Amino acid sequence: MSTIANLRQIVLEEINQIPDEQLSQVLQFLHVLISNSQTKKDEDFINDPLAEFIGAVEHGSLAQNIDQELYE
């Protein structure tokens, strides 16, 4: 199994074999991959079912009168 460093080296070797006329396409594709990777991270957080509850204990109805309920 290849390590990340090996994979990067293989990618670079393969890129060196691409004709100059196609390098701009490769660069555009890389930008798409990078953009999708960043978007995916944002979507993972947004689509996380627990994300809407983050801070609920401090700000939501769950926290209303919590001290009274706990210590009575």
PDB file of C-alpha atoms in Angstrom:
ATOM      1  CA  MET A   1       0.000   0.000   0.000  1.00  0.00           C
ATOM      2  CA  SER A   2       1.295   3.433  -0.929  1.00  0.00           C
ATOM      3  CA  THR A   3       1.830   6.138   1.612  1.00  0.00           C
ATOM      4  CA  ILE A   4       0.606   9.672   1.041  1.00  0.00           C
ATOM      5  CA  ALA A   5       4.136  10.773   0.148  1.00  0.00           C
ATOM      6  CA  ASN A   6       4.366   7.971  -2.411  1.00  0.00           C
ATOM      7  CA  LEU A   7       0.997   8.890  -3.874  1.00  0.00           C
ATOM      8  CA  ARG A   8       2.038  12.531  -4.200  1.00  0.00           C
ATOM      9  CA  GLN A   9       5.203  11.455  -5.981  1.00  0.00           C
ATOM     10  CA  ILE A  10       3.237   9.207  -8.355  1.00  0.00           C
ATOM     11  CA  VAL A  11       0.810  12.054  -9.117  1.00  0.00           C
ATOM     12  CA  LEU A  12       3.710  14.385  -9.899  1.00  0.00           C
ATOM     13  CA  GLU A  13       5.314  11.792 -12.156  1.00  0.00           C
ATOM     14  CA  GLU A  14       2.037  11.300 -14.009  1.00  0.00           C
ATOM     15  CA  ILE A  15       1.524  15.057 -14.371  1.00  0.00           C
ATOM     16  CA  ASN A  16       4.957  15.318 -15.960  1.00  0.00           C
ATOM     17  CA  GLN A  17       3.721  12.991 -18.727  1.00  0.00           C
ATOM     18  CA  ILE A  18       0.728  15.177 -19.594  1.00  0.00           C
ATOM     19  CA  PRO A  19       1.117  17.248 -22.767  1.00  0.00           C
ATOM     20  CA  ASP A  20       1.540  20.975 -22.148  1.00  0.00           C
ATOM     21  CA  GLU A  21      -1.744  21.685 -23.921  1.00  0.00           C
ATOM     22  CA  GLN A  22      -3.660  19.745 -21.249  1.00  0.00           C
ATOM     23  CA  LEU A  23      -1.994  21.177 -18.147  1.00  0.00           C
ATOM     24  CA  SER A  24      -4.603  23.906 -17.778  1.00  0.00           C
ATOM     25  CA  GLN A  25      -7.321  21.226 -17.685  1.00  0.00           C
ATOM     26  CA  VAL A  26      -5.451  19.371 -14.963  1.00  0.00           C
ATOM     27  CA  LEU A  27      -5.116  22.572 -12.970  1.00  0.00           C
ATOM     28  CA  GLN A  28      -8.838  23.299 -13.323  1.00  0.00           C
ATOM     29  CA  PHE A  29      -9.636  19.771 -12.189  1.00  0.00           C
ATOM     30  CA  LEU A  30      -7.397  20.164  -9.146  1.00  0.00           C
ATOM     31  CA  HIS A  31      -9.177  23.403  -8.249  1.00  0.00           C
ATOM     32  CA  VAL A  32     -12.521  21.600  -8.485  1.00  0.00           C
ATOM     33  CA  LEU A  33     -11.258  18.820  -6.211  1.00  0.00           C
ATOM     34  CA  ILE A  34      -9.968  21.311  -3.669  1.00  0.00           C
ATOM     35  CA  SER A  35     -13.180  23.327  -3.764  1.00  0.00           C
ATOM     36  CA  ASN A  36     -15.329  20.208  -3.393  1.00  0.00           C
ATOM     37  CA  SER A  37     -13.201  19.056  -0.481  1.00  0.00           C
ATOM     38  CA  GLN A  38     -13.707  22.350   1.353  1.00  0.00           C
ATOM     39  CA  THR A  39     -17.421  22.434   0.532  1.00  0.00           C
ATOM     40  CA  LYS A  40     -17.818  18.857   1.744  1.00  0.00           C
ATOM     41  CA  LYS A  41     -16.365  19.792   5.135  1.00  0.00           C
ATOM     42  CA  ASP A  42     -18.851  22.662   5.434  1.00  0.00           C
ATOM     43  CA  GLU A  43     -21.745  20.435   4.347  1.00  0.00           C
ATOM     44  CA  ASP A  44     -20.737  17.742   6.828  1.00  0.00           C
ATOM     45  CA  PHE A  45     -21.090  20.243   9.652  1.00  0.00           C
ATOM     46  CA  ILE A  46     -24.328  21.730   8.305  1.00  0.00           C
ATOM     47  CA  ASN A  47     -25.890  18.298   7.723  1.00  0.00           C
ATOM     48  CA  ASP A  48     -24.741  16.936  11.072  1.00  0.00           C
ATOM     49  CA  PRO A  49     -27.973  16.232  12.983  1.00  0.00           C
ATOM     50  CA  LEU A  50     -26.300  17.322  16.199  1.00  0.00           C
ATOM     51  CA  ALA A  51     -25.155  20.669  14.768  1.00  0.00           C
ATOM     52  CA  GLU A  52     -28.492  22.330  15.468  1.00  0.00           C
ATOM     53  CA  PHE A  53     -28.208  21.344  19.118  1.00  0.00           C
ATOM     54  CA  ILE A  54     -24.735  22.759  19.661  1.00  0.00           C
ATOM     55  CA  GLY A  55     -25.109  25.372  22.341  1.00  0.00           C
ATOM     56  CA  ALA A  56     -28.702  24.326  23.068  1.00  0.00           C
ATOM     57  CA  VAL A  57     -27.885  23.826  26.728  1.00  0.00           C
ATOM     58  CA  GLU A  58     -26.704  27.411  26.982  1.00  0.00           C
ATOM     59  CA  HIS A  59     -29.194  29.143  24.683  1.00  0.00           C
ATOM     60  CA  GLY A  60     -32.204  26.961  24.074  1.00  0.00           C
ATOM     61  CA  SER A  61     -35.331  25.987  25.908  1.00  0.00           C
ATOM     62  CA  LEU A  62     -33.482  22.992  27.328  1.00  0.00           C
ATOM     63  CA  ALA A  63     -31.591  25.340  29.610  1.00  0.00           C
ATOM     64  CA  GLN A  64     -34.581  27.270  30.900  1.00  0.00           C
ATOM     65  CA  ASN A  65     -35.003  26.785  34.628  1.00  0.00           C
ATOM     66  CA  ILE A  66     -32.383  24.010  34.621  1.00  0.00           C
ATOM     67  CA  ASP A  67     -30.931  25.101  37.956  1.00  0.00           C
ATOM     68  CA  GLN A  68     -34.319  25.017  39.609  1.00  0.00           C
ATOM     69  CA  GLU A  69     -35.124  21.599  38.193  1.00  0.00           C
ATOM     70  CA  LEU A  70     -31.784  20.115  39.164  1.00  0.00           C
ATOM     71  CA  TYR A  71     -31.523  21.468  42.664  1.00  0.00           C
ATOM     72  CA  GLU A  72     -35.118  21.284  43.909  1.00  0.00           C
TER      73      GLU A  72
END
